[in-house]
XYZ file of C-alpha atoms in Angstrom:
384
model
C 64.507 -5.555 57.403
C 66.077 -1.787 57.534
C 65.575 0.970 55.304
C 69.087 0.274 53.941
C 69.109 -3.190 52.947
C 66.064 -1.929 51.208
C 67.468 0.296 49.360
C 69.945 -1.912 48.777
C 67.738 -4.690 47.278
C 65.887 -1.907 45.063
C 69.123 -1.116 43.649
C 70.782 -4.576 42.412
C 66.874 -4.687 41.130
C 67.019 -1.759 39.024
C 71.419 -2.673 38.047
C 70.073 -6.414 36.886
C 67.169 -4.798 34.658
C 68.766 -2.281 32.713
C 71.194 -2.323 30.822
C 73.192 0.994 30.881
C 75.292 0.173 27.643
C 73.013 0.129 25.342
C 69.722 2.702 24.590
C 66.466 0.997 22.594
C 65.556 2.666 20.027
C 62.070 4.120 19.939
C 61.246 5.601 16.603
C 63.383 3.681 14.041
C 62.043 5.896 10.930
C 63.219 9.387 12.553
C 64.393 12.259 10.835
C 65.748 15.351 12.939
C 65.077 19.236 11.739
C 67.185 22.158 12.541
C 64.699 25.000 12.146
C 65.761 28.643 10.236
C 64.428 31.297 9.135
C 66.013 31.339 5.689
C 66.664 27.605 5.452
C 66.123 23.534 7.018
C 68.440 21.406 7.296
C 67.167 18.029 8.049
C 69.177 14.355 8.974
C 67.868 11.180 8.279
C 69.755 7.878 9.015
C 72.752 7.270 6.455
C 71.103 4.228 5.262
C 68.179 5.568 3.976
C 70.039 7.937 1.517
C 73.443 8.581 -0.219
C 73.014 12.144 1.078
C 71.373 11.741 4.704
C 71.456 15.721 5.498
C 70.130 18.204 2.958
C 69.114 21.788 3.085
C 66.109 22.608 2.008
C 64.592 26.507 1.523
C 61.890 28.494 3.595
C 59.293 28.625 0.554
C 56.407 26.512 0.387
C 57.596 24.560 -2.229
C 60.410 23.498 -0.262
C 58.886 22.522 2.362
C 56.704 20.141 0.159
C 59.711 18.727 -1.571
C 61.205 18.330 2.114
C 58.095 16.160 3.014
C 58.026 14.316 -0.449
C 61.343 13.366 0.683
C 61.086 12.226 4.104
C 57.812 10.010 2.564
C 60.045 8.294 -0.216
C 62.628 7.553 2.367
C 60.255 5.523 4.846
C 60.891 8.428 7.547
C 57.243 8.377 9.275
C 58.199 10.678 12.642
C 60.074 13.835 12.820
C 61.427 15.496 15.368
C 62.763 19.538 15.249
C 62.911 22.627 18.193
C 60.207 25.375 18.183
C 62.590 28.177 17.111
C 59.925 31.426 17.026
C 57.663 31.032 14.201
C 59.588 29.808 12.048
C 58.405 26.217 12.542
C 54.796 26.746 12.307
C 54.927 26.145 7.894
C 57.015 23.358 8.484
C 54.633 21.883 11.193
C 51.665 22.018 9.101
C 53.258 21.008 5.677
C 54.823 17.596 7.619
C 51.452 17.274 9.185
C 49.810 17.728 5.805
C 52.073 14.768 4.176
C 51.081 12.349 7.408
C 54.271 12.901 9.190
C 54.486 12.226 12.878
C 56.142 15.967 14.140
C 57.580 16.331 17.202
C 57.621 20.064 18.545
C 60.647 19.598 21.151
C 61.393 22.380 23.777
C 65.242 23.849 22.541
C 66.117 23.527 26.437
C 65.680 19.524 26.397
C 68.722 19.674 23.388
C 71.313 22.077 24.797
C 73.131 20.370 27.800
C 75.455 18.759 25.793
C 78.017 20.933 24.633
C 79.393 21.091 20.897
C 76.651 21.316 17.951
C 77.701 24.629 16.761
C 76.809 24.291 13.224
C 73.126 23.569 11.639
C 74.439 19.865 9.994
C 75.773 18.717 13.819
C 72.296 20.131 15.187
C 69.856 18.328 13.033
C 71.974 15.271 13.343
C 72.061 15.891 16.820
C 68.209 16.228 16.815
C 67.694 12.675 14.421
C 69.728 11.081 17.798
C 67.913 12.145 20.306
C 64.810 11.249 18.957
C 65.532 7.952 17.278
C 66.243 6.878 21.359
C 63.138 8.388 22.785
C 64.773 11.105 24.942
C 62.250 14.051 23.489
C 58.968 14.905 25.004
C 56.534 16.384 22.446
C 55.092 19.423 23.140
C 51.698 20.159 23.403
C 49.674 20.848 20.515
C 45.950 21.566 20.143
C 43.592 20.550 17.404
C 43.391 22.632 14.070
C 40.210 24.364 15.375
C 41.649 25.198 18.568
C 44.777 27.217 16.921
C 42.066 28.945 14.537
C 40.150 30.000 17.344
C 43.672 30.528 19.757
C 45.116 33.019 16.428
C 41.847 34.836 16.910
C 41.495 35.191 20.458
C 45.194 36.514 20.546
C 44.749 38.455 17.912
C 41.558 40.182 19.562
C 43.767 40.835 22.758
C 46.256 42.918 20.829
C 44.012 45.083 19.674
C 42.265 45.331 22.737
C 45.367 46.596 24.129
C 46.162 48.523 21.349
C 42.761 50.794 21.946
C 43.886 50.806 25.802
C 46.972 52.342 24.859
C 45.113 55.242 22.760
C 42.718 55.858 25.489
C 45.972 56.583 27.281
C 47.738 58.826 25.044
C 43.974 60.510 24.799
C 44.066 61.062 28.810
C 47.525 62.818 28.394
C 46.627 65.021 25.907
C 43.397 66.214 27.691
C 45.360 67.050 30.294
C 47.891 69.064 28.876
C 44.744 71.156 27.811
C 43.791 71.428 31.323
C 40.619 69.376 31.034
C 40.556 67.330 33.997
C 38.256 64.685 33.229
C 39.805 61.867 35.121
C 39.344 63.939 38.470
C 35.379 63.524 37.743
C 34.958 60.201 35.284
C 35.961 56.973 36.492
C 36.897 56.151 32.647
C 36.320 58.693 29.964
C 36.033 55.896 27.424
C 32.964 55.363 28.876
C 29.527 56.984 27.877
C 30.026 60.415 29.056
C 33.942 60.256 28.340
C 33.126 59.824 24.716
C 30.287 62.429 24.444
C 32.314 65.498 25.942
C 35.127 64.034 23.613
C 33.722 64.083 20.261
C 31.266 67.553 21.468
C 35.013 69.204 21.958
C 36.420 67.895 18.704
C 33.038 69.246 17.667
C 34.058 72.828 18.690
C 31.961 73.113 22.301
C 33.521 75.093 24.113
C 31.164 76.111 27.558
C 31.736 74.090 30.067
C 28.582 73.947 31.390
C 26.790 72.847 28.133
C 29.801 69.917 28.133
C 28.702 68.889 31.228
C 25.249 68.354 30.185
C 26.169 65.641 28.500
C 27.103 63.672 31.374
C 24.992 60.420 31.729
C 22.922 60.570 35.139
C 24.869 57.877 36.686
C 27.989 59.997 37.129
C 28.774 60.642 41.101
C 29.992 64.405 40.434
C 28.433 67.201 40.352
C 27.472 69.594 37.450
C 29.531 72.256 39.262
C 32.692 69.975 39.467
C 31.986 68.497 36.237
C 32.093 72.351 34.423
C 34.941 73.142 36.549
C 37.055 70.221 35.217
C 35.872 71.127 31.397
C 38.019 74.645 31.292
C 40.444 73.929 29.054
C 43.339 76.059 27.144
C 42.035 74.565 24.101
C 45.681 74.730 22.117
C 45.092 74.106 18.113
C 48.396 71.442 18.257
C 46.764 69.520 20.953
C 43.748 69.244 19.395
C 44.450 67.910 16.416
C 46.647 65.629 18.051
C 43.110 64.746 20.320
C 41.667 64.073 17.032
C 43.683 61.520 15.558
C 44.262 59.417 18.829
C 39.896 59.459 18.723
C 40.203 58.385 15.098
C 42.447 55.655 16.054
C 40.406 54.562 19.188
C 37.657 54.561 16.889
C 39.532 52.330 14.191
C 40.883 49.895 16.892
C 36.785 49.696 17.857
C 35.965 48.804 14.077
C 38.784 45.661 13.908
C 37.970 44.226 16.888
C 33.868 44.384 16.086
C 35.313 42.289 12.957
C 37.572 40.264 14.864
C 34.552 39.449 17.088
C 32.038 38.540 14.071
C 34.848 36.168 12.916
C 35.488 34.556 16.032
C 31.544 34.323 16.238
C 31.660 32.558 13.535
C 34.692 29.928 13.576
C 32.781 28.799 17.422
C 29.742 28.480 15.987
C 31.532 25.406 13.976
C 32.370 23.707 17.419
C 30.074 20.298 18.433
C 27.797 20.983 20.897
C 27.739 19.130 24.559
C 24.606 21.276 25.849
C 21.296 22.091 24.046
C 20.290 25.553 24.764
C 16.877 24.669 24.074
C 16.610 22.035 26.428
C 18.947 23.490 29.100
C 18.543 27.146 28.471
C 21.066 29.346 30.725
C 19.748 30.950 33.330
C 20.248 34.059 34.939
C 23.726 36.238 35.197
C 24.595 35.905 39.158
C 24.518 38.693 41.082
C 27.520 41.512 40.898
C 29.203 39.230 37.923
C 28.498 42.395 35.680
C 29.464 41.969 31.729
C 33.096 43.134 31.316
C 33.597 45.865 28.955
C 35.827 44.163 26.714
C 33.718 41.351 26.402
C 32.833 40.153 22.936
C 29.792 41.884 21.235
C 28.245 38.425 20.859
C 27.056 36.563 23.850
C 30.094 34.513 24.567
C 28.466 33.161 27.526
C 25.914 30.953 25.452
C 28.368 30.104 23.232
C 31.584 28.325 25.449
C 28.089 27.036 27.674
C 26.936 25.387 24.422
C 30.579 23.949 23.307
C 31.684 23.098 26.846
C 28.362 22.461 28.760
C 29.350 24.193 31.546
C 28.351 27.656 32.518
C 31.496 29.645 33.269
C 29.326 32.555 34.829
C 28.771 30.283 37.851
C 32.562 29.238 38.442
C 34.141 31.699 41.051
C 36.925 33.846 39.896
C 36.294 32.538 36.831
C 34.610 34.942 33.849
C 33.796 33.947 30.078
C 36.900 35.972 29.043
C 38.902 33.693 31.101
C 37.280 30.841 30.535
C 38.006 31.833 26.388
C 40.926 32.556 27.251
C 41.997 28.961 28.709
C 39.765 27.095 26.020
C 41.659 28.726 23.370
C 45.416 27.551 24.637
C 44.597 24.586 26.250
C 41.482 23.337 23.889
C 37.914 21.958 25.245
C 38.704 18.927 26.978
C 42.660 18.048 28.552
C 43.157 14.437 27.162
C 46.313 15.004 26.285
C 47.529 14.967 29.465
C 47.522 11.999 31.308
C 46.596 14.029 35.052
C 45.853 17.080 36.270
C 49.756 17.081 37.688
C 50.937 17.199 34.002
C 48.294 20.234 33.100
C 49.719 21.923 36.296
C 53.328 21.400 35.012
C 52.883 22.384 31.336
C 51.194 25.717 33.320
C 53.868 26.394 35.166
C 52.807 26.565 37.978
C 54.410 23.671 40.244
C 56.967 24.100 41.992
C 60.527 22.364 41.208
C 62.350 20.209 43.296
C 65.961 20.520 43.083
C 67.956 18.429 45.850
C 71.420 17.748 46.451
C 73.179 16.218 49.289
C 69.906 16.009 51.536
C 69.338 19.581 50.623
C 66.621 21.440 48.618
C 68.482 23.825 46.184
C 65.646 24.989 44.246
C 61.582 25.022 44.826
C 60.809 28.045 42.103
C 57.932 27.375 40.060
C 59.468 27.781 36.474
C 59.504 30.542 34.235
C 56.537 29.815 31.458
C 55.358 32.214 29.379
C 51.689 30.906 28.821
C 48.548 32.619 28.555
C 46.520 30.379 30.498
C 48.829 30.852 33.315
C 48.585 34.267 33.303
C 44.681 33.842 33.059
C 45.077 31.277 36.272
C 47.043 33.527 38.250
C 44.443 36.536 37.720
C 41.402 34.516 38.255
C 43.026 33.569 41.954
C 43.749 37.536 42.584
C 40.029 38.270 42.015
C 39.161 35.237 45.391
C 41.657 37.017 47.727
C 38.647 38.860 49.150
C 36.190 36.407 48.034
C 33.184 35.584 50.410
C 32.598 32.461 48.404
C-alpha cells in the first residue's frame, strides 16, 4: 500500500468520525465577560435569565453582586480576556464565589471579524467557551502571585536605584571628577565613601583618595588626579539629592527583602537543612550584588530541594526569578513541550503549499524567558 491510499484511508477515517455540522458543547453552565476598566458586561445563556447580558460596575461591590449572580443562575465556569489589570479583581472575586475562570489570551477571540460593541463581545466570549474553543491561561497558586508581586516589585526598584547611580555618574562628571576612569562601579565601597566625604565638604584630592578600599587596581596618584573637580554649588546639590534617593531606593528594597523573607518562609519544605545542610558556594559563583540581604540560597534549597548554586548558568536570582512566574513544581503543564511554548521560546511552524512561511519563535513578553535567555548568554564561554 502507497503513501496515498494512506492518506486516503486516514481521511474517510477522520470524514466518518466527525461530524462537521454540529460542535459539542463543553461547559454547558458558561458565562462570557467583556473586561473594562470602568465597567463588565457579562452574557449568560438566554434561558437562564429574562435579561442574559447585564453591566455591572468596577467597585468591589459589583463585582460581588456579579458573582452572586452568576451563582443563582447555575453558571459554574466563566470565561473573559486578560485586558491589562483590569481583570485581576474580577479574577479573584469569581474565584472567591467558587467560579471556574477562564483567563483567555484576546488573540484566540479576534479572527472573526464584527464584535465591535462590549454586548456582541461578551456574547461572543459565552460562545466560544460554551464549545470548548478557549485555552486557559496559566495561572499560579495564591502564594506564588504573593511571592511573583514581590519579586517584581523588588526588580523595579532595583532598577530604579540603577537609574540614580546613573544620573549620579553624570553629574560627577560634569564636575570633572572622573571616577569611572579609576572605579569599576562607584556604588561600590570606595564609590560611596568619596561620595558622601564630597557631599561632606572634602575637598583635597589626595585625602579623597585615602579612602579608597585596598582592593582598588589604581593608583593613589591616578586616583587624586581623577578627584579634581570644579566643585559647582548647582551640581552639588543636585549630587545630593540623587544620593538621597539612591539611599531611599536602598531602604525599600531592604523592606521589600524582609517581606519577601517572610512570605517564603511560609512555603512547605522538600529538604531539611539540618539533615542535608548546603554545602559550600562553588568556586567563582561569587554573591551578586543585588542579591537579597537574606540568604536566598538556603531558602529556594529548602522549598525546592535543589541547590540552584550548583546548576550552570543558573544563579538564585534566576532561579527566584523562574519560581516566582512559573511556581515550584510545572504540573500544570502536561510536558516540557508545553512549558517551552508558554516560554516562548519554540519555534512556529507555518506551512503552505509544501512551503515553510514562518519558523519565528513568538513574541512573549515573560519574565522567565527573559531569565532563560540570560542564563544561556552566561554558557557561551562556559568550560562546563
Amino acid at each position: 500500500m502507497n503513501s496515498r491510499t494512506r492518506s486516503t484511508d486516514k481521511q474517510k477515517a477522520v470524514q466518518r468520525n466527525v461530524d462537521w455540522k454540529s460542535l459539542q458543547v463543553v461547559h454547558s453552565d458558561a458565562a462570557g465577560i467583556d473586561v473594562g476598566g470602568s465597567e463588565h458586561w457579562v452574557a449568560i445563556s438566554p434561558d437562564r435569565d429574562p435579561e442574559p447580558v447585564r453591566c455591572f460596575g468596577c467597585f468591589i461591590a459589583d463585582l460581588r453582586e456579579m458573582g452572586r449572580w452568576l451563582m443563582e443562575r447555575g453558571v459554574r465556569s466563566v470565561a473573559m480576556q486578560s485586558t491589562g489589570v483590569y481583570w485581576m479583581p474580577v479574577f479573584e472575586i469569581l474565584e472567591q464565589h467558587g467560579l471556574e475562570v477562564y483567563l483567555v489570551n484576546a488573540r484566540h477571540t479576534k479572527n472573526v471579524p464584527g464584535r465591535k460593541s462590549d454586548v456582541q463581545e461578551c456574547q461572543w466570549l459565552l460562545k466560544l467557551h460554551t464549545f470548548g474553543l478557549l485555552n486557559n491561561s496559566f495561572q499560579p497558586s495564591d502564594e506564588i502571585r504573593i511571592a511573583r508581586t514581590l519579586w517584581r516589585h523588588r526588580g523595579n526598584l532595583v532598577a530604579e536605584a540603577s537609574s540614580v547611580i546613573q544620573r549620579m555618574q553624570k553629574v560627577l562628571t560634569e564636575l570633572n571628577i572622573q571616577l569611572s576612569n579609576v572605579l569599576s562601579d562607584i556604588s561600590g565601597l570606595s564609590g560611596m565613601k568619596i561620595i558622601r566625604a564630597i557631599l561632606g565638604g572634602v575637598r583635597d584630592p589626595w585625602e579623597l583618595a585615602g579612602l579608597v578600599e585596598p582592593e582598588v587596581k589604581a593608583t593613589q596618584r591616578d586616583i587624586a588626579r581623577s578627584l579634581e573637580g570644579n566643585w559647582r554649588e548647582e551640581l552639588l546639590f543636585v549630587l545630593r539629592q540623587q544620593m538621597e534617593f539612591y539611599r531611599i531606593f536602598q531602604e525599600k528594597i531592604a523592606d521589600c527583602d524582609l517581606q519577601l523573607r517572610k512570605h517564603l518562609e511560609t512555603f512547605g519544605s522538600k529538604a531539611d537543612l539540618k539533615a542535608q545542610p548546603l554545602g559550600p558556594r562553588p568556586k567563582g559563583r561569587k554573591k551578586s550584588k543585588n542579591a537579597p540581604f537574606f540568604d536566598l540560597r538556603s531558602e529556594l534549597y529548602r522549598i525546592t530541594g535543589i541547590d540552584w548554586a550548583q546548576v550552570d548558568g543558573i544563579d538564585v536570582l534566576t532561579a527566584q526569578t523562574v519560581i516566582a512566574e512559573a511556581c515550584t513544581d510545572l504540573n500544570a503543564f502536561p510536558s516540557e513541550k508545553q512549558f517551552v511554548s508558554w516560554l516562548g521560546l519554540c519555534p512556529t511552524n507555518e506551512q503552505s503549499g509544501g512551503k515553510v512561511l514562518n519558523r519565528r519563535t513568538r513574541k512573549v513578553i515573560n519574565r522567565a524567558t527573559v531569565a532563560f535567555r540570560n542564563a544561556a548568554m552566561t554558557l557561551l564561554r562556559s568550560q562546563s
